[in-house]
Short mmCIF file of C-alpha atoms in Angstrom, two decimals:
data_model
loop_
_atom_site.label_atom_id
_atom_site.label_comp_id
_atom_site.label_asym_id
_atom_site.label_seq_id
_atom_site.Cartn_x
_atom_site.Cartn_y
_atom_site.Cartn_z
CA UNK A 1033 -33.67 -9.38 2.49
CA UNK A 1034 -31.83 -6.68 4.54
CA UNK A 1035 -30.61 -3.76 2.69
CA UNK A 1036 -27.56 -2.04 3.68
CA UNK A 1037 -25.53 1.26 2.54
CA UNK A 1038 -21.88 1.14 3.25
CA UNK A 1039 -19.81 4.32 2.82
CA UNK A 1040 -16.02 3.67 2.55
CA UNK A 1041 -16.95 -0.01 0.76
CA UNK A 1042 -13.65 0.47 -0.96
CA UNK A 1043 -11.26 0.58 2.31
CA UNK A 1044 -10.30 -1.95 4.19
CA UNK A 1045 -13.68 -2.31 6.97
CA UNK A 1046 -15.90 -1.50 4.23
CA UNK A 1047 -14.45 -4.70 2.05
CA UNK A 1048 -14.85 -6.77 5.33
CA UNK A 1049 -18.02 -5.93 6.32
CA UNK A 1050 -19.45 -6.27 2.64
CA UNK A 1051 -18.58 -9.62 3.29
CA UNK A 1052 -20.04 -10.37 6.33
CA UNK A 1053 -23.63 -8.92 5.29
CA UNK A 1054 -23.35 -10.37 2.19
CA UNK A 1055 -22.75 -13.66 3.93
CA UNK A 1056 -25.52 -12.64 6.05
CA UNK A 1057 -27.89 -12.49 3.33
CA UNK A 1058 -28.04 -9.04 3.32
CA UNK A 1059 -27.65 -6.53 -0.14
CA UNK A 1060 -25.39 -4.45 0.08
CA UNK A 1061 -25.01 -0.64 -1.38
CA UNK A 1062 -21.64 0.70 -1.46
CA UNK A 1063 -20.60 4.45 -1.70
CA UNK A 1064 -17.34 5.56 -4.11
CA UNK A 1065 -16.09 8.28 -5.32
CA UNK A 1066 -15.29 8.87 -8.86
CA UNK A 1067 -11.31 8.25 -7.89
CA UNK A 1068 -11.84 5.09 -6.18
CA UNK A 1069 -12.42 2.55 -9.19
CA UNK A 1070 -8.58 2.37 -9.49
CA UNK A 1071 -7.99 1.56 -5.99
CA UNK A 1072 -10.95 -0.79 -5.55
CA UNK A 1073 -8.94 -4.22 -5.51
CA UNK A 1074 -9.92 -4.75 -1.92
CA UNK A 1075 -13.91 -5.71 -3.59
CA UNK A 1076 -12.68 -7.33 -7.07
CA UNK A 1077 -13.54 -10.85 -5.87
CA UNK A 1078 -16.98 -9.58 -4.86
CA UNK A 1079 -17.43 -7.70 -8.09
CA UNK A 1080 -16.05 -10.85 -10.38
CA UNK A 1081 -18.85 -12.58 -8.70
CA UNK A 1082 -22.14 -12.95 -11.19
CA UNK A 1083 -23.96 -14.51 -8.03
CA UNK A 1084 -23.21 -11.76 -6.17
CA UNK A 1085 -22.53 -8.23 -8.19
CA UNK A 1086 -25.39 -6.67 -9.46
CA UNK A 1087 -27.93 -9.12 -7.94
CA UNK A 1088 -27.00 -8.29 -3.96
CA UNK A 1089 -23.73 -5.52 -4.56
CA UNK A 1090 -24.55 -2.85 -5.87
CA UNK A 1091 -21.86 0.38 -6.08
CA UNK A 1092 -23.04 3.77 -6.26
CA UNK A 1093 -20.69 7.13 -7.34
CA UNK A 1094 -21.53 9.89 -4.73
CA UNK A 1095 -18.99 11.73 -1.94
CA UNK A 1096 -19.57 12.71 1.20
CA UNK A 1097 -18.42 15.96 0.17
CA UNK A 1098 -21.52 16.35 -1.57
CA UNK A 1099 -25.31 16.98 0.12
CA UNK A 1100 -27.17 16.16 -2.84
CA UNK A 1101 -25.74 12.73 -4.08
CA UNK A 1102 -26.43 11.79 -0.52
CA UNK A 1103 -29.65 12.37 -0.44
CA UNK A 1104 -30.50 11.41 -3.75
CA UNK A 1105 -28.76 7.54 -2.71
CA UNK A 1106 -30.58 7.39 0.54
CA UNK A 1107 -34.22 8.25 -1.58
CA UNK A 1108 -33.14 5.79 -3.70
CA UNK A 1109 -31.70 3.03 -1.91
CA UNK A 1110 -34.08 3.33 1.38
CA UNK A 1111 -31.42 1.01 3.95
CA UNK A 1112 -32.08 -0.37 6.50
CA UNK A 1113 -28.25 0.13 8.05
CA UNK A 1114 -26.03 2.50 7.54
CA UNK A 1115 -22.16 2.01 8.13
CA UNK A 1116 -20.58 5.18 8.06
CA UNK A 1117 -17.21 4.15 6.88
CA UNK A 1118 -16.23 6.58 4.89
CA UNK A 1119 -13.19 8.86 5.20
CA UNK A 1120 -9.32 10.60 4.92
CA UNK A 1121 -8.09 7.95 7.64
CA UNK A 1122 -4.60 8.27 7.90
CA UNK A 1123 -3.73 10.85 10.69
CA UNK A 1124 -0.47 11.82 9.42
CA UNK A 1125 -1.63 12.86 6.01
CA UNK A 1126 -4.64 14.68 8.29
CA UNK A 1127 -1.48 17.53 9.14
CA UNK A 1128 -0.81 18.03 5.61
CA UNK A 1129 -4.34 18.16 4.33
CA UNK A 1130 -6.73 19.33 7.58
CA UNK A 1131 -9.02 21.10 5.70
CA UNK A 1132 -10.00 17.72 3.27
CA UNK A 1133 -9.78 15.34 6.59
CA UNK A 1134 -12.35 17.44 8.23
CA UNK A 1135 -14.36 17.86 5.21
CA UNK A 1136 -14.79 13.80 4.87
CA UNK A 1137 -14.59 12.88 8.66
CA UNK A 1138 -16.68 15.60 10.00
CA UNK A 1139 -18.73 17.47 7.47
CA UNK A 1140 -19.62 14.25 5.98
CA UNK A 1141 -20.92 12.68 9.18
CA UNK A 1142 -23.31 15.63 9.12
CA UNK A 1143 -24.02 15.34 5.84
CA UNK A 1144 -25.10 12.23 6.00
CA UNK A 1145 -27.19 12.64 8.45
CA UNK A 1146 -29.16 15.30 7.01
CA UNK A 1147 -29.56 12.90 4.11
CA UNK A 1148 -30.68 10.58 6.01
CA UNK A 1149 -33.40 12.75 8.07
CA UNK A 1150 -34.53 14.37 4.32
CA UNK A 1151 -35.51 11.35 2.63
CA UNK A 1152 -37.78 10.55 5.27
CA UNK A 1153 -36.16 7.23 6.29
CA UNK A 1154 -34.99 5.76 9.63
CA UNK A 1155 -32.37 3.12 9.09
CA UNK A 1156 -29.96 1.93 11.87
CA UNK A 1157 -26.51 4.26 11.75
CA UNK A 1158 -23.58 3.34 12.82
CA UNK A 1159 -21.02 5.52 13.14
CA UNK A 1160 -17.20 4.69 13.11
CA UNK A 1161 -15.54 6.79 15.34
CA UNK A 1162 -12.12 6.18 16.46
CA UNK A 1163 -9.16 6.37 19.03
CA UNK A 1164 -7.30 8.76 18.05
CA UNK A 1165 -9.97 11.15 19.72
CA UNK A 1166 -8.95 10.15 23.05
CA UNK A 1167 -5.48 11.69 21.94
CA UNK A 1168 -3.34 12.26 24.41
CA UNK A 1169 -5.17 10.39 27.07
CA UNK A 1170 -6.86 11.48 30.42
CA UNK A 1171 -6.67 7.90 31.73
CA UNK A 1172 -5.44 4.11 30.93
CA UNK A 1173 -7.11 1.85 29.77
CA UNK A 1174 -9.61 4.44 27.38
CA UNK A 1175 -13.55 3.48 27.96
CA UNK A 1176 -16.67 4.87 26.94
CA UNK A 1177 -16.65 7.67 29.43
CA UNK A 1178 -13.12 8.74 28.73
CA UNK A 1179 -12.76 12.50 28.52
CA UNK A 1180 -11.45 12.93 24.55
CA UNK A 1181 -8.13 14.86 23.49
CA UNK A 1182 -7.49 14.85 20.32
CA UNK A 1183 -4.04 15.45 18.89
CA UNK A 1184 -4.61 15.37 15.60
CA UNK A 1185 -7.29 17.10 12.74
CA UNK A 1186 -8.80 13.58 11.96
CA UNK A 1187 -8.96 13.12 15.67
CA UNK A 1188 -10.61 16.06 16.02
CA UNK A 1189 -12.79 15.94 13.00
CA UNK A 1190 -13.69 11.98 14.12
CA UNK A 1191 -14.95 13.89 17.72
CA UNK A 1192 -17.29 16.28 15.85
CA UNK A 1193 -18.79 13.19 14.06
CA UNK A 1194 -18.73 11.46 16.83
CA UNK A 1195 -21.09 13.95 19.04
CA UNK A 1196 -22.93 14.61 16.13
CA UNK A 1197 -24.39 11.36 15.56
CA UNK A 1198 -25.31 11.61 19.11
CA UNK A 1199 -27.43 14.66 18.95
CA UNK A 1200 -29.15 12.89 16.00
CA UNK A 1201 -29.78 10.23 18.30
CA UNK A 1202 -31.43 12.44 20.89
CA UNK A 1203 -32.96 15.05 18.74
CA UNK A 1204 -34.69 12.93 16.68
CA UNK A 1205 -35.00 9.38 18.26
CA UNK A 1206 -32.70 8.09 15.27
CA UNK A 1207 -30.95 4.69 15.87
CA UNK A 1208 -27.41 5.98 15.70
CA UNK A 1209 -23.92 4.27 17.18
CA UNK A 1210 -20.96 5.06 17.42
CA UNK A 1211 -18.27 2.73 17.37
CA UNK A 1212 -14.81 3.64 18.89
CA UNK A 1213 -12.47 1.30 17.25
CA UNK A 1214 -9.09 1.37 18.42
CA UNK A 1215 -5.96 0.40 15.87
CA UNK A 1216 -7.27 -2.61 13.26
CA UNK A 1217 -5.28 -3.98 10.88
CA UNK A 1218 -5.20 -6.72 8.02
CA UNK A 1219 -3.47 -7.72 4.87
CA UNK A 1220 -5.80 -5.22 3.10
CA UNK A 1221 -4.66 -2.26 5.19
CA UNK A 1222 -3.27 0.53 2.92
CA UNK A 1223 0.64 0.32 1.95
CA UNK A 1224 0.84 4.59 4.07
CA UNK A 1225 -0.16 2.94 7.62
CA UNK A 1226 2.66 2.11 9.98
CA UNK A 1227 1.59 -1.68 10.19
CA UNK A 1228 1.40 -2.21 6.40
CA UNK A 1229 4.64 -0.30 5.52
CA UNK A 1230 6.21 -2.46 7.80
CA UNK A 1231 5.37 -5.91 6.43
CA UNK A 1232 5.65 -4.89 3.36
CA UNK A 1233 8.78 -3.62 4.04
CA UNK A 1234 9.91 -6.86 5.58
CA UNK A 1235 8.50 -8.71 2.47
CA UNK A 1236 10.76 -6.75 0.07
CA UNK A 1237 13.95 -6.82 2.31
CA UNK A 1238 13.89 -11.17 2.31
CA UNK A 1239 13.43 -10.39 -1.64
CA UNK A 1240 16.18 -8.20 -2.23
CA UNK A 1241 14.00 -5.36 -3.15
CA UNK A 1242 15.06 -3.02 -0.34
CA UNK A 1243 17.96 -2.04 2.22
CA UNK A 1244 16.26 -0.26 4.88
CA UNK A 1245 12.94 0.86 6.24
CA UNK A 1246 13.07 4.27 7.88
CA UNK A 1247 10.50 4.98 10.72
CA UNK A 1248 9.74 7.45 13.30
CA UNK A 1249 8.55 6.61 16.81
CA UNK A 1250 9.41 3.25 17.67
CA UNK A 1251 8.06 3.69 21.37
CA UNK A 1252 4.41 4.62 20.32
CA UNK A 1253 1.74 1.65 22.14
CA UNK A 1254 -1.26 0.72 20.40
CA UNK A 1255 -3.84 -1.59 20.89
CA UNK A 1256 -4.35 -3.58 17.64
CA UNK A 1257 -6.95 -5.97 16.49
CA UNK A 1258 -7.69 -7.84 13.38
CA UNK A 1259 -9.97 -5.76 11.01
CA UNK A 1260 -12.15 -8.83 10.06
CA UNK A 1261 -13.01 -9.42 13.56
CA UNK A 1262 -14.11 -5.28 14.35
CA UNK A 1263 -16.40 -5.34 11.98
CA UNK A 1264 -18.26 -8.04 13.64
CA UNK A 1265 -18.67 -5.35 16.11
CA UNK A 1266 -20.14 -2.73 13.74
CA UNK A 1267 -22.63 -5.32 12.59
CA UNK A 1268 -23.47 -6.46 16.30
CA UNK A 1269 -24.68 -2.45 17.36
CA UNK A 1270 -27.08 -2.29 14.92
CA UNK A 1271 -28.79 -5.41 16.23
CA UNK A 1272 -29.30 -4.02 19.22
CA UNK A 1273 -32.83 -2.75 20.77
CA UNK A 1274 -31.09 0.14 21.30
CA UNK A 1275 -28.72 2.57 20.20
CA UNK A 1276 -25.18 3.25 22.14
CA UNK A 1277 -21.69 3.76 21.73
CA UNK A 1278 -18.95 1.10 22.20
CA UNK A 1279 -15.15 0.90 22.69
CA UNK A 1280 -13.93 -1.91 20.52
CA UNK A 1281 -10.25 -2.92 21.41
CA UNK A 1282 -8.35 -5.98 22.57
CA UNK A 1283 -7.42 -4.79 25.73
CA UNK A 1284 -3.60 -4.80 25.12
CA UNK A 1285 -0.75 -2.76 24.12
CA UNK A 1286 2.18 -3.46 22.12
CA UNK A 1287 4.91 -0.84 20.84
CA UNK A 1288 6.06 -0.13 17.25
CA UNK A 1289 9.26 -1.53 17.90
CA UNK A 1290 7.03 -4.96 19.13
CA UNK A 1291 5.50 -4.93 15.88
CA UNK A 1292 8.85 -4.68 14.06
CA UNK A 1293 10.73 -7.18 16.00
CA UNK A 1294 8.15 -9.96 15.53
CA UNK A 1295 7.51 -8.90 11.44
CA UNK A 1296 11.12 -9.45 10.93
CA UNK A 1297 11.45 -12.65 12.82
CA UNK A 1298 8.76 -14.16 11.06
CA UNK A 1299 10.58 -13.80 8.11
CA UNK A 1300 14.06 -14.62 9.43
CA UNK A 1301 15.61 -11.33 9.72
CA UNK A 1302 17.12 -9.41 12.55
CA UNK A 1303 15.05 -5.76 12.37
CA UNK A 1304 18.26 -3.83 13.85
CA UNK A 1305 19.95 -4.48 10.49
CA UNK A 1306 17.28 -2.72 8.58
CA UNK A 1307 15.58 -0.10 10.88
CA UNK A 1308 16.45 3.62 10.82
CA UNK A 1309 14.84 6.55 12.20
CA UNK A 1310 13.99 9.41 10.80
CA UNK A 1311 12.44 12.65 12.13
CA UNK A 1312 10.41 13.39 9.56
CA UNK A 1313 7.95 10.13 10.60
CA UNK A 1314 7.19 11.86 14.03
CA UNK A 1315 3.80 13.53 14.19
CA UNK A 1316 3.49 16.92 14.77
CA UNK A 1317 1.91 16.41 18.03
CA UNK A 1318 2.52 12.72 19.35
CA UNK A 1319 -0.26 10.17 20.38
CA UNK A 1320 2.32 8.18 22.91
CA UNK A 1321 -0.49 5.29 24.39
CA UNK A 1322 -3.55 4.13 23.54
CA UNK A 1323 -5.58 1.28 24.88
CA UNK A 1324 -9.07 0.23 24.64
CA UNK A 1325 -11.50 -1.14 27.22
CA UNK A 1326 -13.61 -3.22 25.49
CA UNK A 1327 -15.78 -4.74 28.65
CA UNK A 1328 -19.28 -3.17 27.14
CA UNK A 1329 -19.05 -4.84 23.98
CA UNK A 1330 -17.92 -7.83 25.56
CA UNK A 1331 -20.81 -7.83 28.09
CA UNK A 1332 -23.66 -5.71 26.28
CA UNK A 1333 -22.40 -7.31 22.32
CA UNK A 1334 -21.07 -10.44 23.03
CA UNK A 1335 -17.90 -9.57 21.29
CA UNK A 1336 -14.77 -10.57 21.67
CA UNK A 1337 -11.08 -10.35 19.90
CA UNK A 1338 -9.99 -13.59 18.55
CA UNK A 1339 -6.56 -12.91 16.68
CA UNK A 1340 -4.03 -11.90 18.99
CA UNK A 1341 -1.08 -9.79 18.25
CA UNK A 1342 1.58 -12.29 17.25
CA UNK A 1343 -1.12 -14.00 14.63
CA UNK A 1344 -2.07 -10.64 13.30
CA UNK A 1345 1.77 -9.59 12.66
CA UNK A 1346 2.31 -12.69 11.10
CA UNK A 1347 -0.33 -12.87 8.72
CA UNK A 1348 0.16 -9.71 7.43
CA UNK A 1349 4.16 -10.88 6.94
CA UNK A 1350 2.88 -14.14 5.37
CA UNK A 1351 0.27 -12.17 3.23
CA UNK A 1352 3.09 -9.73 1.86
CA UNK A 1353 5.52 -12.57 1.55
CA UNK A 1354 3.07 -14.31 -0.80
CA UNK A 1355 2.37 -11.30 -2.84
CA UNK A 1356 6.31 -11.75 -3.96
CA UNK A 1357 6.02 -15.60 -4.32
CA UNK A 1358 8.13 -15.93 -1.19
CA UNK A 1359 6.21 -17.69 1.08
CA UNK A 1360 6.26 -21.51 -0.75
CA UNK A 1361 10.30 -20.92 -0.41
CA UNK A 1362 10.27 -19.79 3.33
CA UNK A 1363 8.16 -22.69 4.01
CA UNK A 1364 10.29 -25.15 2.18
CA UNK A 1365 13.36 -23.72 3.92
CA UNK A 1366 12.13 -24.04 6.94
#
């Protein structure tokens, strides 16, 4: 049986990709912090599972903050994979906290590393880097060779990661990946990113819950995929001969105000009834277009994007719909 460690299990990759190696036959470790049993709904069907918890999941208190619970989970544990999922993710909060962003999304790449290297083990890594290094970009659409620009501190805290699981890779032969996901979303996504707020948002509108949603920068361009599908993707690089990094994207671009329009249709609603701006959304320094080349993974992986745009929009409406016992109605009605 495959053992894997997953840092982050708690988020919403980590919960996805416990379930694909658990479907995999795999057991599965899973990092979290002392804070993170209160937020850990995203695993409770795993965990309410006496087939699965405690037999082949298995949750560990550590931080990447801290050297020594690293390396006493990787002498324990002895993985075979590593998914380095772990992090302060949300790049707006990464202006009002730098110092903790780079802590968790740098630092803790390192550290883990180290931990790694100390306990005298050589599992597969993979690394999940991100977009938002390419910043404000040098060329459309983003590949692997794309010169990075961050424009943000977990952009450039996800570039120090990035390189550094690199020069483990060619310092000391380690199997080490790095993923480059661009924008991935899901009904699990937290409630603070742009995508969630906004279905959410619709959700509680059709209920009478809420007037308006205010938003900043309605012309930002993303390329968004469906979370459960990316970490397909994560799984596929560590079953490869050999190490390498990947862009993993869809290939297309959609605007904020795309994403809004077709949320609020889906539930009925016209979105210039609800929609305000407000200042205080925009980004210190704004990230105006990213897109992902995913041809690599597609030719070297085999991986593709299955759930366009439109489907994942909708989902995520009908998810948040259902979570207010709306979705039965809107069906009936229509």
């Amino acid at each position: 049986m495959p053992r894997a460690f997953i840092t982050g299990i708690t988020g919403q990759d980590g919960s996805y990709l416990a379930e694909l190696l658990l479907d995999k036959g795999y057991e599965v470790h899973g990092l979290i912090r002392r804070d993170s049993p209160s937020r850990s709904e995203r695993i409770h069907h795993l965990c309410d599972d006496p087939d699965i918890y405690n037999k082949r999941l298995f949750l560990h208190f550590a931080d990447l903050g801290d050297s020594l619970s690293l390396l006493r989970l990787m002498t324990l544990v002895q993985p075979d994979e590593v998914y380095n999922l772990g992090a302060q993710s949300h790049v707006r909060i990464s202006f009002d906290a730098p110092e903790q962003t780079c802590n968790a999304a740098g630092m803790g790449v390192l550290r883990l590393l180290e931990a790694i290297m100390k306990a005298n083990i050589r599992p597969r890594f993979y690394q999940a880097s991100s977009s938002e290094m390419f910043g404000k970009v040098v060329e459309v659409p983003q590949s692997e060779t794309t010169p990075f620009y961050p424009r943000s501190p977990y952009g450039v805290a996800k570039v120090f990661g990035y390189w550094m699981t690199i020069n483990y890779r060619e310092s000391y032969g380690l199997h080490a990946s790095n993923g480059i996901l661009f924008n991935h979303e899901s009904p699990r996504r937290g409630d603070t990113f742009v995508t969630r707020k906004i279905t959410m948002a619709v959700a509680r509108i059709k209920a009478g819950l809420q007037d308006k949603l205010m938003l900043g920068n309605l012309d930002a361009r993303r390329d968004w995929g469906y979370a459960a599908e990316f970490v397909e993707a994560m799984w596929l690089m560590l079953q490869q001969d050999k190490p390498d990094d990947y862009v993993i994207a869809t290939g297309e671009t959609h605007s904020v105000r795309e994403l809004v329009e077709i949320a609020f249709d889906r539930a009925g609603l016209d979105w210039e009834k609800y929609v305000e701006i407000d200042p205080k959304f925009y980004r210190p320094a704004e990230v105006d277009l990213l897109i992902g080349d995913p041809r690599k993974a597609n030719a070297v992986l085999g991986w593709k994007p299955r759930t366009t745009f439109r489907q994942l929009v909708s989902m995520m409406v009908d998810a948040d719909l259902a979570a207010l016992g709306l979705q039965r109605r809107l069906r009936a009605a229509g």
